[in-house]
XYZ file of C-alpha atoms in Angstrom:
668
model
C 70.445 21.667 -81.795
C 68.130 23.941 -83.509
C 64.526 23.943 -81.752
C 61.672 22.392 -83.702
C 59.332 23.836 -86.047
C 55.824 23.785 -84.410
C 53.146 23.102 -87.442
C 49.621 23.129 -87.772
C 48.527 19.122 -87.826
C 46.471 18.384 -90.841
C 42.491 17.553 -89.813
C 42.145 14.709 -90.915
C 45.575 13.595 -87.757
C 43.591 16.106 -85.452
C 40.351 14.300 -85.643
C 41.784 10.489 -85.476
C 43.414 11.641 -82.416
C 40.156 13.041 -80.969
C 37.960 10.431 -82.223
C 41.067 7.734 -80.727
C 40.301 9.600 -77.100
C 35.992 8.915 -77.367
C 36.216 5.202 -79.543
C 38.388 3.302 -77.594
C 37.042 -0.343 -78.114
C 33.806 -1.307 -80.166
C 32.129 -1.308 -76.175
C 32.925 2.366 -76.186
C 31.493 3.186 -79.173
C 27.949 0.880 -78.249
C 28.062 3.320 -75.452
C 27.805 6.296 -77.330
C 25.195 4.834 -79.539
C 22.782 4.104 -76.855
C 23.067 6.554 -75.037
C 21.728 8.552 -78.244
C 18.943 5.707 -78.584
C 18.280 6.409 -74.940
C 18.052 10.446 -75.734
C 15.661 9.916 -78.873
C 13.040 8.658 -76.166
C 13.613 5.001 -77.624
C 11.847 2.258 -75.625
C 13.086 -0.712 -78.313
C 17.153 -1.084 -78.555
C 18.329 -4.011 -80.436
C 22.197 -4.253 -80.897
C 23.786 -7.051 -83.397
C 27.564 -8.046 -82.769
C 29.760 -9.063 -85.373
C 33.384 -10.586 -84.583
C 33.317 -8.584 -81.198
C 32.246 -5.398 -82.390
C 35.216 -4.819 -85.079
C 33.569 -6.450 -88.344
C 30.485 -4.599 -87.140
C 28.158 -3.480 -84.836
C 24.749 -2.438 -85.316
C 22.168 -0.887 -83.421
C 18.596 -0.250 -84.274
C 15.992 1.525 -82.040
C 12.151 3.238 -81.910
C 12.949 6.757 -81.107
C 12.306 10.048 -82.374
C 14.807 9.642 -85.485
C 17.444 12.139 -86.980
C 15.633 14.567 -90.151
C 16.262 14.315 -93.362
C 18.014 17.820 -93.218
C 20.244 16.896 -90.072
C 21.347 13.910 -91.957
C 24.684 16.874 -93.299
C 26.382 17.200 -90.909
C 25.065 14.895 -88.348
C 28.764 13.271 -88.269
C 30.457 16.588 -88.241
C 32.088 17.658 -85.296
C 30.405 19.913 -82.613
C 26.977 19.401 -83.432
C 24.589 18.794 -81.350
C 20.794 19.068 -80.815
C 21.401 18.816 -76.586
C 23.430 22.015 -75.922
C 23.166 25.912 -77.704
C 25.945 27.569 -75.291
C 28.025 26.848 -72.477
C 25.748 27.715 -69.838
C 23.366 24.889 -70.792
C 26.142 22.270 -69.652
C 25.324 23.520 -66.097
C 22.109 21.447 -66.624
C 22.786 19.139 -69.005
C 20.107 16.469 -68.019
C 20.930 14.269 -71.676
C 22.994 11.426 -71.708
C 25.183 12.907 -74.920
C 26.074 16.823 -75.565
C 29.443 17.367 -76.957
C 28.594 15.652 -80.482
C 31.583 14.001 -81.332
C 30.124 10.505 -81.180
C 28.877 9.871 -84.561
C 31.670 12.080 -85.780
C 34.723 9.795 -83.969
C 33.125 6.825 -84.859
C 33.085 7.479 -88.473
C 36.938 8.714 -88.682
C 37.708 5.474 -87.645
C 35.342 3.019 -89.040
C 32.297 2.630 -92.152
C 29.318 4.295 -90.896
C 25.971 3.667 -92.048
C 22.581 5.485 -90.993
C 18.907 4.523 -91.670
C 16.624 6.869 -89.990
C 12.927 7.751 -90.400
C 10.850 10.375 -88.006
C 7.302 10.226 -87.048
C 6.087 13.087 -89.901
C 8.247 11.714 -92.789
C 6.413 8.963 -95.126
C 9.981 7.176 -95.945
C 12.859 6.703 -94.571
C 16.665 7.853 -95.441
C 20.045 5.848 -95.977
C 23.245 8.253 -95.888
C 26.735 6.588 -95.633
C 30.107 8.280 -93.855
C 33.874 8.560 -93.898
C 35.354 11.183 -91.811
C 32.675 13.030 -90.747
C 31.197 13.737 -94.362
C 28.321 12.597 -96.170
C 29.576 10.230 -98.665
C 27.475 10.010 -101.562
C 23.669 11.066 -101.720
C 21.233 10.482 -98.875
C 18.943 7.959 -100.643
C 15.314 7.480 -99.281
C 14.509 3.859 -98.440
C 11.991 2.162 -96.753
C 11.999 1.554 -93.120
C 10.369 1.816 -89.595
C 10.273 4.676 -87.368
C 14.042 5.294 -84.911
C 17.816 4.666 -86.171
C 19.816 1.965 -87.320
C 23.241 2.879 -87.103
C 25.898 0.163 -88.856
C 29.233 0.172 -88.061
C 31.629 -1.319 -90.245
C 35.397 -2.549 -90.198
C 35.956 -0.343 -87.267
C 40.095 0.742 -86.782
C 40.404 0.061 -89.989
C 42.061 2.990 -90.366
C 44.060 2.488 -87.734
C 46.082 -1.218 -87.519
C 47.461 -0.591 -84.380
C 44.690 0.118 -82.388
C 43.170 -3.059 -84.029
C 45.680 -5.312 -83.052
C 45.744 -3.554 -79.182
C 42.415 -5.207 -78.765
C 41.429 -8.335 -76.931
C 39.869 -12.002 -79.169
C 36.450 -11.175 -80.380
C 34.887 -13.302 -77.595
C 36.953 -10.847 -75.207
C 35.590 -7.708 -76.490
C 31.803 -9.337 -77.090
C 31.977 -9.917 -73.178
C 32.717 -5.673 -72.702
C 30.010 -4.548 -75.006
C 27.680 -7.553 -72.967
C 28.781 -5.544 -69.658
C 27.748 -2.009 -70.952
C 24.549 -3.755 -72.315
C 24.192 -4.768 -69.071
C 24.083 -1.822 -67.265
C 22.442 0.124 -69.745
C 19.616 -2.751 -69.220
C 19.426 -2.735 -65.565
C 19.492 1.030 -65.436
C 16.765 1.351 -68.287
C 13.748 -1.076 -67.233
C 11.309 0.935 -69.255
C 13.316 -0.152 -72.608
C 13.724 -3.454 -74.179
C 17.280 -4.468 -74.828
C 18.390 -7.201 -77.171
C 22.001 -8.330 -77.999
C 22.552 -11.041 -80.040
C 25.537 -12.138 -82.407
C 25.123 -12.315 -85.456
C 23.099 -15.439 -87.202
C 23.141 -16.521 -82.588
C 20.226 -16.310 -80.775
C 20.456 -13.341 -77.897
C 22.539 -12.949 -75.632
C 20.575 -10.515 -73.373
C 16.479 -9.883 -73.676
C 14.876 -7.787 -71.463
C 11.338 -6.862 -71.643
C 9.687 -2.832 -72.143
C 8.218 -2.064 -68.584
C 10.056 -3.797 -66.878
C 11.661 -3.055 -63.138
C 15.606 -2.851 -62.115
C 14.794 -6.273 -59.849
C 13.539 -8.074 -62.475
C 16.923 -7.390 -64.628
C 18.929 -7.387 -62.400
C 17.753 -11.385 -61.963
C 16.823 -11.648 -65.661
C 20.706 -10.523 -66.640
C 23.097 -11.629 -63.536
C 21.229 -14.410 -62.554
C 18.066 -15.558 -59.767
C 20.907 -16.248 -57.252
C 21.884 -12.321 -56.824
C 18.283 -11.406 -57.684
C 16.855 -13.516 -53.854
C 19.773 -11.428 -52.506
C 18.479 -8.014 -53.308
C 18.341 -5.706 -50.992
C 16.643 -2.471 -51.691
C 17.881 0.925 -50.452
C 16.902 4.020 -51.362
C 17.496 7.527 -49.517
C 16.399 11.504 -50.292
C 18.605 14.031 -48.939
C 17.202 17.409 -48.983
C 20.556 19.523 -47.682
C 22.421 17.654 -50.172
C 19.998 17.789 -52.788
C 20.830 13.834 -52.636
C 18.065 11.172 -54.121
C 20.232 7.422 -53.989
C 18.327 4.630 -55.548
C 19.240 1.113 -55.509
C 19.575 -2.691 -55.063
C 22.542 -4.520 -52.665
C 22.873 -7.941 -51.846
C 23.020 -9.133 -48.651
C 25.376 -11.136 -46.434
C 24.840 -14.490 -46.878
C 25.845 -13.877 -50.777
C 29.252 -13.379 -52.460
C 30.965 -13.577 -55.561
C 34.412 -13.793 -56.353
C 34.845 -11.056 -58.354
C 32.267 -8.018 -57.372
C 30.086 -6.381 -59.485
C 29.542 -3.037 -59.466
C 26.703 -0.617 -61.437
C 27.277 2.720 -60.346
C 25.316 5.466 -62.517
C 24.813 9.234 -60.809
C 22.383 11.367 -63.166
C 21.836 8.321 -65.108
C 25.377 7.751 -66.322
C 26.993 5.133 -66.222
C 30.328 6.452 -63.890
C 33.065 4.874 -62.239
C 33.431 6.735 -58.486
C 36.294 5.207 -56.456
C 35.698 6.799 -53.449
C 32.351 5.453 -53.142
C 33.054 1.644 -54.509
C 36.279 1.618 -51.751
C 33.640 2.647 -49.238
C 30.607 -0.188 -50.181
C 34.073 -2.407 -50.261
C 35.070 -1.502 -46.819
C 31.051 -2.394 -45.179
C 31.089 -5.962 -46.726
C 35.016 -6.612 -45.679
C 33.680 -6.750 -41.948
C 30.747 -9.503 -42.872
C 32.174 -11.282 -46.191
C 35.071 -13.994 -46.384
C 38.422 -12.949 -47.442
C 38.688 -12.053 -51.802
C 34.898 -12.341 -51.812
C 32.726 -9.345 -53.417
C 29.305 -8.190 -53.436
C 26.349 -7.107 -56.146
C 25.985 -3.133 -55.701
C 23.752 -1.222 -58.120
C 23.055 2.347 -57.048
C 21.626 5.123 -58.939
C 22.678 8.728 -57.761
C 20.877 12.027 -59.026
C 22.219 14.917 -58.016
C 21.666 19.107 -58.741
C 22.902 19.404 -62.525
C 24.461 22.275 -60.848
C 26.798 20.669 -58.937
C 27.668 18.183 -61.554
C 30.812 18.324 -64.030
C 29.910 15.955 -66.710
C 32.733 16.943 -68.933
C 35.933 15.876 -67.152
C 36.337 12.762 -69.433
C 36.378 12.177 -73.092
C 34.178 9.279 -72.292
C 32.532 10.869 -69.971
C 32.741 7.411 -67.661
C 34.293 10.134 -64.929
C 32.452 13.182 -63.539
C 33.462 15.134 -60.762
C 30.910 16.478 -57.901
C 30.123 19.156 -54.872
C 29.949 17.984 -51.697
C 31.648 14.438 -52.800
C 33.044 13.451 -48.984
C 29.754 14.115 -47.321
C 27.579 12.099 -50.116
C 30.108 9.049 -49.943
C 29.413 8.916 -46.561
C 26.090 9.470 -46.571
C 25.613 6.415 -48.897
C 27.890 4.063 -47.013
C 25.939 4.532 -44.054
C 22.706 3.539 -46.159
C 24.391 0.621 -47.043
C 25.548 0.000 -43.855
C 22.150 0.215 -42.599
C 20.576 -1.998 -45.075
C 22.926 -4.735 -44.384
C 22.303 -4.334 -40.106
C 18.552 -4.684 -41.105
C 19.240 -8.425 -43.361
C 21.444 -9.445 -40.772
C 18.548 -11.244 -38.349
C 18.629 -14.078 -41.069
C 22.320 -14.726 -41.624
C 23.438 -18.220 -41.707
C 26.846 -19.357 -39.505
C 28.546 -23.021 -41.029
C 30.866 -25.307 -39.030
C 33.453 -27.658 -41.098
C 35.353 -30.678 -39.069
C 38.178 -32.319 -40.982
C 39.539 -35.826 -39.700
C 40.923 -36.007 -36.577
C 40.047 -32.130 -35.553
C 38.285 -31.703 -32.535
C 37.528 -28.173 -32.601
C 35.250 -27.151 -35.292
C 36.839 -24.434 -38.059
C 35.704 -21.330 -39.688
C 32.414 -21.648 -36.705
C 32.381 -17.865 -36.923
C 32.949 -17.139 -40.962
C 29.589 -15.749 -43.249
C 28.540 -18.906 -44.789
C 29.667 -18.310 -48.966
C 27.219 -19.815 -50.687
C 25.220 -18.168 -53.162
C 21.674 -17.927 -50.903
C 18.868 -15.244 -51.152
C 18.162 -13.316 -48.742
C 14.078 -14.236 -48.652
C 12.216 -15.056 -45.085
C 12.255 -18.770 -46.070
C 14.873 -21.115 -44.148
C 17.885 -21.511 -45.826
C 17.888 -25.221 -46.319
C 21.007 -26.912 -45.153
C 21.736 -28.628 -48.651
C 22.142 -25.431 -49.725
C 25.218 -24.736 -47.734
C 28.091 -25.367 -50.859
C 31.731 -24.698 -50.160
C 33.861 -23.729 -53.522
C 36.544 -21.461 -52.385
C 39.966 -22.249 -53.542
C 41.297 -21.188 -50.200
C 39.703 -24.020 -48.387
C 41.532 -27.298 -48.155
C 41.394 -29.289 -51.315
C 41.116 -33.304 -51.548
C 44.912 -34.102 -51.086
C 44.543 -32.180 -47.636
C 42.941 -35.650 -46.520
C 45.686 -38.520 -47.162
C 49.428 -37.964 -47.019
C 50.223 -37.073 -50.373
C 53.692 -36.238 -50.399
C 55.449 -35.218 -53.621
C 57.278 -38.610 -54.622
C 56.393 -41.103 -57.001
C 56.586 -44.064 -54.661
C 56.655 -47.690 -56.545
C 56.156 -46.284 -60.096
C 58.152 -47.255 -62.047
C 58.732 -47.300 -66.106
C 61.221 -49.147 -67.735
C 62.740 -48.118 -71.349
C 64.971 -49.057 -73.877
C 68.760 -47.666 -73.502
C 68.655 -46.080 -77.200
C 64.733 -44.306 -76.400
C 66.753 -42.606 -73.021
C 69.606 -41.655 -75.233
C 67.520 -40.312 -77.972
C 65.021 -38.465 -75.503
C 67.884 -36.923 -73.601
C 68.008 -33.326 -74.536
C 64.865 -31.088 -72.565
C 62.460 -28.441 -74.108
C 62.241 -25.073 -72.883
C 60.397 -22.537 -73.297
C 61.689 -18.591 -72.547
C 61.666 -17.237 -69.584
C 58.976 -14.082 -69.004
C 61.771 -11.780 -68.734
C 63.279 -12.629 -72.177
C 60.004 -13.278 -73.512
C 59.301 -11.028 -76.718
C 55.792 -9.476 -76.769
C 54.131 -11.038 -79.715
C 51.258 -9.002 -81.678
C 48.535 -11.394 -82.704
C 47.407 -11.772 -85.943
C 43.849 -13.069 -87.009
C 44.263 -15.862 -90.342
C 42.508 -15.123 -93.291
C 41.937 -18.380 -94.072
C 38.235 -19.693 -94.549
C 39.565 -23.262 -94.022
C 40.313 -22.166 -90.055
C 37.360 -19.923 -89.808
C 35.032 -23.152 -90.808
C 36.913 -25.257 -88.109
C 36.307 -22.727 -85.529
C 32.761 -22.602 -86.587
C 32.115 -26.265 -86.465
C 33.677 -26.307 -82.735
C 31.162 -23.463 -81.475
C 28.434 -24.954 -82.905
C 29.283 -28.071 -81.561
C 29.537 -26.788 -78.193
C 26.970 -27.726 -75.081
C 25.864 -24.696 -73.312
C 24.719 -26.748 -70.344
C 28.417 -28.283 -69.561
C 29.776 -24.854 -71.014
C 28.399 -23.863 -67.980
C 29.403 -26.491 -65.631
C 33.518 -26.039 -66.503
C 33.602 -22.378 -66.852
C 32.391 -22.448 -62.958
C 34.083 -25.282 -61.683
C 35.800 -26.291 -58.691
C 38.930 -28.063 -58.311
C 38.486 -30.626 -56.070
C 41.572 -33.231 -56.114
C 43.468 -35.258 -57.832
C 42.813 -38.961 -57.692
C 45.158 -40.371 -60.664
C 46.631 -39.503 -64.076
C 43.528 -39.447 -65.806
C 41.280 -39.053 -62.897
C 40.593 -35.543 -60.700
C 37.404 -34.463 -58.982
C 35.309 -31.135 -59.502
C 32.744 -29.709 -58.053
C 29.801 -27.611 -59.695
C 27.280 -25.947 -57.786
C 25.941 -28.442 -55.534
C 27.141 -31.659 -57.517
C 30.455 -33.365 -57.597
C 31.633 -35.041 -60.470
C 34.379 -37.296 -62.397
C 36.626 -35.414 -64.559
C 38.186 -37.515 -67.135
C 41.651 -35.042 -67.728
C 42.858 -37.053 -71.135
C 39.501 -36.274 -73.570
C 39.495 -33.136 -71.237
C 42.813 -31.813 -72.120
C 42.863 -33.685 -75.566
C 39.707 -31.117 -76.997
C 41.160 -28.017 -75.142
C 44.421 -28.750 -77.535
C 42.779 -28.715 -80.445
C 40.227 -26.115 -79.714
C 43.635 -23.632 -78.465
C 45.245 -24.709 -81.433
C 42.792 -23.636 -84.195
C 42.156 -20.523 -82.088
C 45.868 -19.588 -81.962
C 46.247 -20.532 -85.199
C 49.856 -18.289 -86.118
C 50.066 -17.108 -83.260
C 52.151 -20.143 -80.883
C 55.644 -19.065 -79.848
C 57.916 -22.158 -79.421
C 59.267 -25.225 -76.885
C 63.037 -25.193 -78.130
C 64.742 -28.508 -77.695
C 68.520 -27.958 -75.520
C 69.868 -30.123 -78.459
C 68.325 -30.925 -82.297
C 66.528 -33.912 -82.088
C 67.430 -36.315 -85.460
C 64.463 -37.368 -86.548
C 65.281 -40.636 -87.876
C 66.099 -41.609 -85.139
C 63.002 -40.646 -83.198
C 61.322 -42.156 -86.209
C 62.969 -45.823 -85.588
C 62.450 -46.092 -82.298
C 58.621 -45.331 -82.617
C 58.480 -47.958 -85.436
C 60.416 -50.696 -82.661
C 57.053 -50.099 -80.506
C 54.825 -52.801 -80.786
C 51.876 -49.678 -80.379
C 52.871 -48.230 -84.012
C 51.584 -51.467 -85.636
C 54.533 -51.546 -87.710
C 54.778 -54.723 -89.182
C 57.735 -56.473 -91.993
C 55.235 -56.581 -94.669
C 55.369 -52.247 -94.352
C 59.122 -52.805 -95.674
C 62.143 -52.638 -94.447
C 62.393 -50.054 -91.412
C 65.080 -47.874 -93.451
C 62.830 -47.140 -96.318
C 60.509 -46.028 -94.308
C 62.160 -43.790 -92.088
C 64.060 -41.915 -94.815
C 60.024 -42.172 -96.834
C 58.829 -40.390 -93.694
C 61.778 -38.156 -92.900
C 61.307 -36.702 -96.222
C 57.723 -35.945 -95.848
C 58.445 -34.213 -92.711
C 61.326 -31.551 -93.907
C 58.794 -31.032 -97.257
C 56.228 -29.833 -94.795
C 58.654 -27.931 -92.623
C 57.734 -24.390 -94.017
C 53.895 -24.564 -93.473
C 55.068 -26.157 -90.428
C 57.125 -23.202 -88.997
C 55.076 -20.720 -90.359
C 51.857 -21.780 -88.394
C 52.957 -23.520 -85.739
C 56.454 -22.484 -84.847
C 57.271 -26.194 -85.124
C 60.982 -26.118 -86.665
C 62.282 -29.402 -88.414
C 65.520 -28.262 -90.625
C 66.636 -29.258 -94.040
C 68.675 -31.964 -92.711
C 66.171 -33.872 -90.580
C 66.198 -32.059 -87.574
C 63.915 -31.204 -85.003
C 64.072 -28.135 -83.610
C 61.329 -27.043 -81.298
C 57.728 -27.762 -80.941
C 54.709 -25.559 -80.279
C 53.731 -23.611 -76.816
C 50.094 -23.978 -76.553
C 49.950 -23.174 -72.709
C 52.565 -20.666 -70.601
C 54.043 -23.492 -67.945
C 52.967 -26.981 -69.898
C 55.628 -28.964 -71.388
C 54.258 -32.143 -73.149
C 55.763 -35.801 -71.595
C 58.512 -36.232 -74.436
C 58.243 -39.944 -74.413
C 55.156 -40.164 -76.852
C 57.459 -38.335 -79.242
C 58.334 -40.580 -81.981
C 54.982 -41.858 -81.541
C 53.668 -38.276 -83.159
C 56.274 -37.920 -86.053
C 55.269 -40.886 -87.172
C 51.467 -39.905 -87.215
C 52.159 -36.541 -88.502
C 54.295 -38.376 -91.299
C 50.909 -41.497 -92.281
C 47.858 -40.046 -90.699
C 47.679 -35.954 -91.550
C 45.769 -35.770 -95.010
C 48.502 -33.234 -96.133
C 46.859 -32.728 -99.970
C 43.433 -30.976 -98.727
C 43.858 -27.379 -96.941
C 41.060 -27.781 -94.040
C 41.525 -31.542 -93.386
C 45.928 -31.017 -93.317
C 45.205 -28.417 -90.194
C 42.256 -30.173 -88.975
C 44.153 -33.762 -88.231
C 47.144 -31.764 -87.981
C 45.941 -30.530 -84.782
C 43.917 -33.684 -84.080
C 47.589 -35.319 -83.696
C 49.126 -32.666 -82.469
C 46.438 -32.457 -79.545
C 46.638 -35.751 -78.734
C 50.201 -35.762 -78.175
C 50.532 -32.137 -76.148
C 47.457 -34.309 -73.720
C 49.252 -37.780 -72.845
C 50.223 -37.610 -69.077
C 53.681 -39.992 -68.696
C 54.207 -42.034 -66.065
C 57.591 -40.564 -65.939
C 56.788 -37.401 -64.590
C 57.019 -36.826 -61.235
C 53.893 -37.009 -58.700
C 54.070 -33.769 -57.748
C 54.929 -32.583 -60.967
C 52.148 -33.881 -63.135
C 49.468 -32.874 -60.114
C 50.175 -29.572 -59.888
C 49.988 -29.440 -63.576
C 46.662 -30.430 -63.295
C 45.601 -28.195 -60.957
C 47.402 -24.685 -61.562
C 47.492 -25.181 -65.361
C 45.106 -27.400 -67.369
C 41.851 -27.125 -65.535
C 42.533 -23.750 -65.805
C 42.756 -23.116 -68.859
C 39.549 -25.382 -69.338
C 37.617 -23.448 -67.125
C 38.601 -20.049 -69.548
C 39.100 -22.091 -72.868
C 37.157 -24.968 -73.166
C 33.579 -25.373 -75.275
C 32.798 -28.623 -74.069
C 31.164 -30.244 -77.705
C 27.764 -32.529 -77.135
C 29.720 -36.178 -77.116
C 31.017 -35.019 -73.537
C 28.033 -35.799 -72.398
C 28.184 -39.147 -74.262
C 31.551 -40.520 -73.624
C 31.639 -40.802 -69.701
C 34.217 -37.852 -70.151
C 32.073 -35.457 -67.185
C 29.958 -38.456 -64.625
C 28.596 -37.307 -61.383
C 28.974 -38.555 -58.132
C 26.837 -36.872 -56.223
C 24.508 -34.578 -55.097
C 24.091 -32.136 -51.782
C 20.241 -31.780 -52.405
C 20.463 -35.905 -52.509
C 22.972 -36.994 -50.248
C 20.707 -34.791 -48.289
C 17.435 -37.045 -48.737
C 19.083 -40.138 -47.659
C 20.584 -39.075 -44.592
C 17.888 -36.165 -43.718
C 16.117 -38.613 -41.188
C 19.363 -40.078 -39.374
């Protein structure tokens, strides 16, 4: 076999490869632009995001701006005002220095710059594509500073775009970047918002690090902060930061590390700090840590990673050990106020966890912590079921079924095992009707309820319709069916066109299903509606005619001969109750508005969500309890946008509040 011929890559290919190393997702592009704004001495930075930064990502600052004569080459590779010779790398003090950020963005997006310097009488607007100026530079009115707009990121790299997460997840990554730089740069004001919405992050100019931590990450963290600082002349090291005290913990730790003002990852330092907290915090919990290290620039190599999220520095082991001792002393100093709790279970004479640190988010201030603020929220502790002799048997629950119904519903639904599942690239729909329905869901969401459900702790199952959940110091009774119905409705909208299938082991005859459904008194069928056979045939014909739409968008497969082969899979490890399938089939034909696109998708999603949310009495108790705790409510926590009507319809009822109970019994 002859050796391959080595050829020089086309310049466009080279530049796109280089761009992919630096701009991996919208958050990377934003990080580079924020650093440029800070290098330009900006004191006000406003970021506006559309569709997680994929459709549009805009940053506006009040920095020094870009000179008119520099706009022609500003998006070419290796053009920078911060570095002149290689030796300058040893003393670099700015964020950027290679001149690749804007060039990389322009190779994978449509880039527009509007800028004005202090000396120029007007601003200038320029557009860029593949590192080159596109069209003329136009004079434009504007304030001092720079506005950069990145539209249609990865429009020419579809595989990169498909590999990204959902817009909401990408926005969370963007929010994480903004949060870090806002905390570390309290002298500047940061504003982050989605297009057309209010700001999700807003900090004030000339603020403080501690105030910004409390504003962005919550007052609970703000109250638990312990300042740390040190200076070592031998190692030429300065450390400043905040860590949380031992009375505070998170299920997922938050770590903000800066070395010479760069947000970086330092695994050795993180492991050392985690090892210290492991002595104090319950297993599986972690602290909030913000550390800013300043080293002699000559001891730091910042040019080791394209995105600059890693740096190498001299004397790493000694520096890590110094920081470890610093944090350890801070925790020991704040340990005098540490509290412990005891828990007694029914029938247990000895206290459990008598030496275990309290897990509630309580600040490390000098005020005495009140007993009613000690909250159990760990999922590893005992659940409600432990207090009762609950087995997996169904007990005396029995369900009568007609013989023909049992025969029709013999086939079971199966879902592909993980080993046989193919990875499906999520496709985003362009249908205006679906986007409108999604916007309706988002605009109708209640932020207070969303916070409750997002941070809920599952306490226990009462029955098939009700469970107990905890949020902070409050206990709630949650009604499962309306909650699950809204969850499935939203999953049908936001995963539109991307469903896997639940396949019947044997296809079901639609005609027989319809006849079983019409025989049910709840169907509302009377002889005045016409003969059963004619009505059955009309329903089957209606659904067969809509089969292509159902198969394409929902993976609900109906054969031409009137047999049902599969249903859409809405959640992993969740299979709907087939007992309600006959009525669902009838309602698809009679209650879905097939003639108008948006109403069709809305009513179909509502009917399907209603079917999926119903838990039949035929399900074994152990099975439905497991589904509620490990499938449905985790999905509610992760995906549900609770509508405002949930505050009025009794879906969520507060049963108890620990502070209120404490006031009742405090005199006992």
